[in-house]
Amino acid sequence: EFNLNITVEDGFAPNNEETFINFRYEVDRDLLKQLTDRSSFGRLTIFDHQQHLRTRILDSLDPNGPLHDIFFVFSEESMAVAANQYLFPVMLLGEDATDFTTIEMRVVEDLWTQFRFQEGFAPRSVRHPDTFDFVAFNQARQDWQDENVLIALNAFEQGKSIVKHGEEEEAEEPPTSSDTKLVKA
């Protein structure tokens, strides 16, 4: 099984709850910007979220990248969370009765930054009781959820390969002159 082998010095030290809480509950404006930069005409799509999911997994695994996530864990549970999380805003908060693919960017920004639904929120099925198609909605949700699992799995495999390749390169590097002196001493 793939293990990132993160040391305490590099990650979340024991008895440091504040670091963990801040990490999990503070909105990362860079990540939010990564997502919102994908928008077109002030709207985000399912595809935008899926591309963000892929990029986020790859960035999380890159130990040399600025968005490396020292708490990153990938399991069946995290795949299921990602599969839903990255379609949740569009599917749940969208306005149209039949188009489940797009949402206003500001609605996503508000959800991320305020941790609440927009004022006057009601699900599509309540707002459009005569035209909302539950079967079509559930089919679209399931299809995108399945696709997100595949995106997450493929990105994780690609990320593992990148990390492994980086570790192999480090192992192959000849020692520097100071390392050679230490070895000889």
PDB file of C-alpha atoms in Angstrom:
ATOM      1  CA  GLU A   1       0.000   0.000   0.000  1.00  0.00           C
ATOM      2  CA  PHE A   2       1.198   3.477  -0.809  1.00  0.00           C
ATOM      3  CA  ASN A   3       2.340   5.439   2.225  1.00  0.00           C
ATOM      4  CA  LEU A   4       3.572   9.007   2.196  1.00  0.00           C
ATOM      5  CA  ASN A   5       5.757   8.463   5.308  1.00  0.00           C
ATOM      6  CA  ILE A   6       5.346  11.950   6.724  1.00  0.00           C
ATOM      7  CA  THR A   7       7.388  12.628   9.814  1.00  0.00           C
ATOM      8  CA  VAL A   8       6.146  14.581  12.817  1.00  0.00           C
ATOM      9  CA  GLU A   9       8.619  17.343  11.969  1.00  0.00           C
ATOM     10  CA  ASP A  10       7.006  17.736   8.544  1.00  0.00           C
ATOM     11  CA  GLY A  11       3.412  17.435   9.596  1.00  0.00           C
ATOM     12  CA  PHE A  12       0.938  17.690  12.400  1.00  0.00           C
ATOM     13  CA  ALA A  13       2.765  17.421  15.699  1.00  0.00           C
ATOM     14  CA  PRO A  14       0.976  15.632  18.568  1.00  0.00           C
ATOM     15  CA  ASN A  15      -0.955  17.877  20.960  1.00  0.00           C
ATOM     16  CA  ASN A  16      -1.174  20.664  18.418  1.00  0.00           C
ATOM     17  CA  GLU A  17      -4.922  20.724  17.832  1.00  0.00           C
ATOM     18  CA  GLU A  18      -4.890  24.392  16.829  1.00  0.00           C
ATOM     19  CA  THR A  19      -2.816  23.671  13.707  1.00  0.00           C
ATOM     20  CA  PHE A  20      -5.131  20.850  12.713  1.00  0.00           C
ATOM     21  CA  ILE A  21      -8.326  22.855  13.326  1.00  0.00           C
ATOM     22  CA  ASN A  22      -7.014  25.856  11.388  1.00  0.00           C
ATOM     23  CA  PHE A  23      -5.949  23.577   8.556  1.00  0.00           C
ATOM     24  CA  ARG A  24      -9.361  21.954   8.295  1.00  0.00           C
ATOM     25  CA  TYR A  25     -11.678  24.908   8.925  1.00  0.00           C
ATOM     26  CA  GLU A  26      -9.903  27.889   7.417  1.00  0.00           C
ATOM     27  CA  VAL A  27     -10.731  28.436   3.761  1.00  0.00           C
ATOM     28  CA  ASP A  28      -7.656  28.118   1.613  1.00  0.00           C
ATOM     29  CA  ARG A  29      -8.061  31.130  -0.657  1.00  0.00           C
ATOM     30  CA  ASP A  30      -5.501  29.740  -3.116  1.00  0.00           C
ATOM     31  CA  LEU A  31      -7.555  26.580  -3.555  1.00  0.00           C
ATOM     32  CA  LEU A  32     -10.749  28.561  -3.918  1.00  0.00           C
ATOM     33  CA  LYS A  33      -9.063  30.744  -6.520  1.00  0.00           C
ATOM     34  CA  GLN A  34      -7.858  27.630  -8.367  1.00  0.00           C
ATOM     35  CA  LEU A  35     -11.468  26.550  -8.666  1.00  0.00           C
ATOM     36  CA  THR A  36     -13.007  29.935  -9.481  1.00  0.00           C
ATOM     37  CA  ASP A  37     -10.336  30.643 -12.111  1.00  0.00           C
ATOM     38  CA  ARG A  38     -11.864  27.769 -14.073  1.00  0.00           C
ATOM     39  CA  SER A  39     -15.180  29.587 -14.370  1.00  0.00           C
ATOM     40  CA  SER A  40     -16.551  31.022 -17.589  1.00  0.00           C
ATOM     41  CA  PHE A  41     -18.878  34.000 -17.617  1.00  0.00           C
ATOM     42  CA  GLY A  42     -19.234  33.840 -13.823  1.00  0.00           C
ATOM     43  CA  ARG A  43     -20.353  30.197 -13.825  1.00  0.00           C
ATOM     44  CA  LEU A  44     -18.749  26.947 -12.699  1.00  0.00           C
ATOM     45  CA  THR A  45     -19.617  23.566 -14.174  1.00  0.00           C
ATOM     46  CA  ILE A  46     -19.376  19.954 -13.070  1.00  0.00           C
ATOM     47  CA  PHE A  47     -16.403  19.652 -15.436  1.00  0.00           C
ATOM     48  CA  ASP A  48     -14.680  22.602 -13.712  1.00  0.00           C
ATOM     49  CA  HIS A  49     -15.122  20.863 -10.365  1.00  0.00           C
ATOM     50  CA  GLN A  50     -13.862  17.561 -11.778  1.00  0.00           C
ATOM     51  CA  GLN A  51     -10.730  19.202 -13.137  1.00  0.00           C
ATOM     52  CA  HIS A  52     -10.223  20.898  -9.779  1.00  0.00           C
ATOM     53  CA  LEU A  53     -10.566  17.504  -8.052  1.00  0.00           C
ATOM     54  CA  ARG A  54      -7.862  16.019 -10.279  1.00  0.00           C
ATOM     55  CA  THR A  55      -5.527  18.985  -9.812  1.00  0.00           C
ATOM     56  CA  ARG A  56      -6.116  19.036  -6.059  1.00  0.00           C
ATOM     57  CA  ILE A  57      -5.130  15.384  -5.665  1.00  0.00           C
ATOM     58  CA  LEU A  58      -1.991  15.849  -7.751  1.00  0.00           C
ATOM     59  CA  ASP A  59      -1.057  19.025  -5.867  1.00  0.00           C
ATOM     60  CA  SER A  60      -1.666  17.314  -2.525  1.00  0.00           C
ATOM     61  CA  LEU A  61       0.794  14.566  -3.395  1.00  0.00           C
ATOM     62  CA  ASP A  62       3.567  16.810  -4.715  1.00  0.00           C
ATOM     63  CA  PRO A  63       5.959  17.173  -1.762  1.00  0.00           C
ATOM     64  CA  ASN A  64       7.753  20.021  -3.540  1.00  0.00           C
ATOM     65  CA  GLY A  65       4.618  21.949  -4.465  1.00  0.00           C
ATOM     66  CA  PRO A  66       3.127  24.920  -2.635  1.00  0.00           C
ATOM     67  CA  LEU A  67      -0.215  23.139  -2.154  1.00  0.00           C
ATOM     68  CA  HIS A  68       1.237  19.908  -0.754  1.00  0.00           C
ATOM     69  CA  ASP A  69      -1.188  18.578   1.848  1.00  0.00           C
ATOM     70  CA  ILE A  70       0.668  16.984   4.734  1.00  0.00           C
ATOM     71  CA  PHE A  71      -2.629  15.539   5.972  1.00  0.00           C
ATOM     72  CA  PHE A  72      -3.574  13.969   2.632  1.00  0.00           C
ATOM     73  CA  VAL A  73      -5.013  10.489   3.022  1.00  0.00           C
ATOM     74  CA  PHE A  74      -6.527   8.466   0.213  1.00  0.00           C
ATOM     75  CA  SER A  75      -8.889   5.619   0.989  1.00  0.00           C
ATOM     76  CA  GLU A  76     -12.212   4.233  -0.206  1.00  0.00           C
ATOM     77  CA  GLU A  77     -13.899   6.645   2.162  1.00  0.00           C
ATOM     78  CA  SER A  78     -11.964   9.647   0.861  1.00  0.00           C
ATOM     79  CA  MET A  79     -12.819   8.616  -2.714  1.00  0.00           C
ATOM     80  CA  ALA A  80     -16.512   8.562  -1.838  1.00  0.00           C
ATOM     81  CA  VAL A  81     -16.217  11.946  -0.144  1.00  0.00           C
ATOM     82  CA  ALA A  82     -14.402  13.408  -3.144  1.00  0.00           C
ATOM     83  CA  ALA A  83     -16.903  11.866  -5.527  1.00  0.00           C
ATOM     84  CA  ASN A  84     -19.712  13.722  -3.785  1.00  0.00           C
ATOM     85  CA  GLN A  85     -17.914  16.820  -2.580  1.00  0.00           C
ATOM     86  CA  TYR A  86     -16.870  17.881  -6.053  1.00  0.00           C
ATOM     87  CA  LEU A  87     -20.382  17.743  -7.458  1.00  0.00           C
ATOM     88  CA  PHE A  88     -22.295  18.766  -4.338  1.00  0.00           C
ATOM     89  CA  PRO A  89     -22.403  22.555  -4.914  1.00  0.00           C
ATOM     90  CA  VAL A  90     -23.508  22.294  -8.542  1.00  0.00           C
ATOM     91  CA  MET A  91     -26.035  19.528  -8.003  1.00  0.00           C
ATOM     92  CA  LEU A  92     -27.533  20.857  -4.796  1.00  0.00           C
ATOM     93  CA  LEU A  93     -27.369  24.620  -5.203  1.00  0.00           C
ATOM     94  CA  GLY A  94     -28.062  24.973  -8.932  1.00  0.00           C
ATOM     95  CA  GLU A  95     -31.044  27.029 -10.010  1.00  0.00           C
ATOM     96  CA  ASP A  96     -32.409  25.292 -13.094  1.00  0.00           C
ATOM     97  CA  ALA A  97     -34.989  22.507 -12.958  1.00  0.00           C
ATOM     98  CA  THR A  98     -33.407  20.482 -15.759  1.00  0.00           C
ATOM     99  CA  ASP A  99     -29.777  21.619 -16.155  1.00  0.00           C
ATOM    100  CA  PHE A 100     -27.706  20.072 -13.361  1.00  0.00           C
ATOM    101  CA  THR A 101     -24.331  21.017 -14.848  1.00  0.00           C
ATOM    102  CA  THR A 102     -23.693  24.656 -13.896  1.00  0.00           C
ATOM    103  CA  ILE A 103     -23.903  27.152 -11.043  1.00  0.00           C
ATOM    104  CA  GLU A 104     -23.042  30.776 -10.409  1.00  0.00           C
ATOM    105  CA  MET A 105     -19.482  31.131  -9.188  1.00  0.00           C
ATOM    106  CA  ARG A 106     -20.522  33.476  -6.345  1.00  0.00           C
ATOM    107  CA  VAL A 107     -22.766  30.754  -4.880  1.00  0.00           C
ATOM    108  CA  VAL A 108     -19.781  28.413  -4.640  1.00  0.00           C
ATOM    109  CA  GLU A 109     -17.620  31.188  -3.164  1.00  0.00           C
ATOM    110  CA  ASP A 110     -20.291  31.910  -0.555  1.00  0.00           C
ATOM    111  CA  LEU A 111     -20.590  28.220   0.333  1.00  0.00           C
ATOM    112  CA  TRP A 112     -16.819  27.910   0.812  1.00  0.00           C
ATOM    113  CA  THR A 113     -16.272  31.170   2.672  1.00  0.00           C
ATOM    114  CA  GLN A 114     -19.435  31.381   4.773  1.00  0.00           C
ATOM    115  CA  PHE A 115     -20.060  27.653   5.307  1.00  0.00           C
ATOM    116  CA  ARG A 116     -23.767  28.108   4.744  1.00  0.00           C
ATOM    117  CA  PHE A 117     -26.389  28.020   2.028  1.00  0.00           C
ATOM    118  CA  GLN A 118     -27.346  31.224   0.282  1.00  0.00           C
ATOM    119  CA  GLU A 119     -30.193  33.296   1.680  1.00  0.00           C
ATOM    120  CA  GLY A 120     -33.597  31.870   0.713  1.00  0.00           C
ATOM    121  CA  PHE A 121     -32.119  28.544  -0.402  1.00  0.00           C
ATOM    122  CA  ALA A 122     -34.489  25.737  -1.304  1.00  0.00           C
ATOM    123  CA  PRO A 123     -33.606  22.569  -3.237  1.00  0.00           C
ATOM    124  CA  ARG A 124     -34.514  22.426  -6.921  1.00  0.00           C
ATOM    125  CA  SER A 125     -37.255  19.905  -6.219  1.00  0.00           C
ATOM    126  CA  VAL A 126     -38.962  22.430  -3.932  1.00  0.00           C
ATOM    127  CA  ARG A 127     -38.436  25.405  -6.241  1.00  0.00           C
ATOM    128  CA  HIS A 128     -39.579  23.526  -9.357  1.00  0.00           C
ATOM    129  CA  PRO A 129     -42.046  20.880  -8.134  1.00  0.00           C
ATOM    130  CA  ASP A 130     -43.857  20.550 -11.467  1.00  0.00           C
ATOM    131  CA  THR A 131     -40.806  20.295 -13.738  1.00  0.00           C
ATOM    132  CA  PHE A 132     -38.100  18.736 -11.573  1.00  0.00           C
ATOM    133  CA  ASP A 133     -37.218  15.213 -12.723  1.00  0.00           C
ATOM    134  CA  PHE A 134     -35.970  13.151  -9.763  1.00  0.00           C
ATOM    135  CA  VAL A 135     -34.946  10.246 -11.989  1.00  0.00           C
ATOM    136  CA  ALA A 136     -32.850  12.456 -14.289  1.00  0.00           C
ATOM    137  CA  PHE A 137     -31.320  14.248 -11.294  1.00  0.00           C
ATOM    138  CA  ASN A 138     -30.359  10.998  -9.557  1.00  0.00           C
ATOM    139  CA  GLN A 139     -28.979   9.521 -12.779  1.00  0.00           C
ATOM    140  CA  ALA A 140     -26.840  12.613 -13.435  1.00  0.00           C
ATOM    141  CA  ARG A 141     -25.607  12.581  -9.824  1.00  0.00           C
ATOM    142  CA  GLN A 142     -24.708   8.883  -9.999  1.00  0.00           C
ATOM    143  CA  ASP A 143     -22.949   9.244 -13.368  1.00  0.00           C
ATOM    144  CA  TRP A 144     -20.853  12.188 -12.158  1.00  0.00           C
ATOM    145  CA  GLN A 145     -20.172  10.507  -8.838  1.00  0.00           C
ATOM    146  CA  ASP A 146     -18.880   7.400 -10.659  1.00  0.00           C
ATOM    147  CA  GLU A 147     -16.809   9.594 -12.971  1.00  0.00           C
ATOM    148  CA  ASN A 148     -15.346  11.477  -9.979  1.00  0.00           C
ATOM    149  CA  VAL A 149     -14.248   8.187  -8.412  1.00  0.00           C
ATOM    150  CA  LEU A 150     -12.405   7.321 -11.639  1.00  0.00           C
ATOM    151  CA  ILE A 151     -10.874  10.801 -11.832  1.00  0.00           C
ATOM    152  CA  ALA A 152      -9.737  10.528  -8.211  1.00  0.00           C
ATOM    153  CA  LEU A 153      -8.286   7.035  -8.689  1.00  0.00           C
ATOM    154  CA  ASN A 154      -6.437   7.999 -11.859  1.00  0.00           C
ATOM    155  CA  ALA A 155      -5.081  11.214 -10.316  1.00  0.00           C
ATOM    156  CA  PHE A 156      -3.937   9.316  -7.223  1.00  0.00           C
ATOM    157  CA  GLU A 157      -2.153   6.704  -9.332  1.00  0.00           C
ATOM    158  CA  GLN A 158      -0.530   9.454 -11.377  1.00  0.00           C
ATOM    159  CA  GLY A 159       0.460  11.301  -8.187  1.00  0.00           C
ATOM    160  CA  LYS A 160       1.949   8.141  -6.668  1.00  0.00           C
ATOM    161  CA  SER A 161       3.981   7.651  -9.818  1.00  0.00           C
ATOM    162  CA  ILE A 162       5.262  11.234  -9.658  1.00  0.00           C
ATOM    163  CA  VAL A 163       6.197  10.892  -5.975  1.00  0.00           C
ATOM    164  CA  LYS A 164       7.853   7.507  -6.571  1.00  0.00           C
ATOM    165  CA  HIS A 165       9.775   8.857  -9.554  1.00  0.00           C
ATOM    166  CA  GLY A 166      10.965  11.806  -7.433  1.00  0.00           C
ATOM    167  CA  GLU A 167      12.121   9.446  -4.669  1.00  0.00           C
ATOM    168  CA  GLU A 168      14.008   7.325  -7.208  1.00  0.00           C
ATOM    169  CA  GLU A 169      15.747  10.410  -8.589  1.00  0.00           C
ATOM    170  CA  GLU A 170      16.773  11.451  -5.070  1.00  0.00           C
ATOM    171  CA  ALA A 171      18.177   7.983  -4.396  1.00  0.00           C
ATOM    172  CA  GLU A 172      20.175   8.050  -7.646  1.00  0.00           C
ATOM    173  CA  GLU A 173      21.758  11.462  -7.022  1.00  0.00           C
ATOM    174  CA  PRO A 174      25.478  11.210  -6.262  1.00  0.00           C
ATOM    175  CA  PRO A 175      26.485  12.582  -2.867  1.00  0.00           C
ATOM    176  CA  THR A 176      27.625  16.187  -2.705  1.00  0.00           C
ATOM    177  CA  SER A 177      31.234  16.902  -1.789  1.00  0.00           C
ATOM    178  CA  SER A 178      30.320  17.527   1.850  1.00  0.00           C
ATOM    179  CA  ASP A 179      28.368  14.238   1.939  1.00  0.00           C
ATOM    180  CA  THR A 180      31.391  12.445   0.497  1.00  0.00           C
ATOM    181  CA  LYS A 181      33.622  13.931   3.197  1.00  0.00           C
ATOM    182  CA  LEU A 182      31.214  12.715   5.882  1.00  0.00           C
ATOM    183  CA  VAL A 183      31.134   9.230   4.383  1.00  0.00           C
ATOM    184  CA  LYS A 184      34.937   9.077   4.287  1.00  0.00           C
ATOM    185  CA  ALA A 185      35.356  10.448   7.843  1.00  0.00           C
TER     186      ALA A 185
END
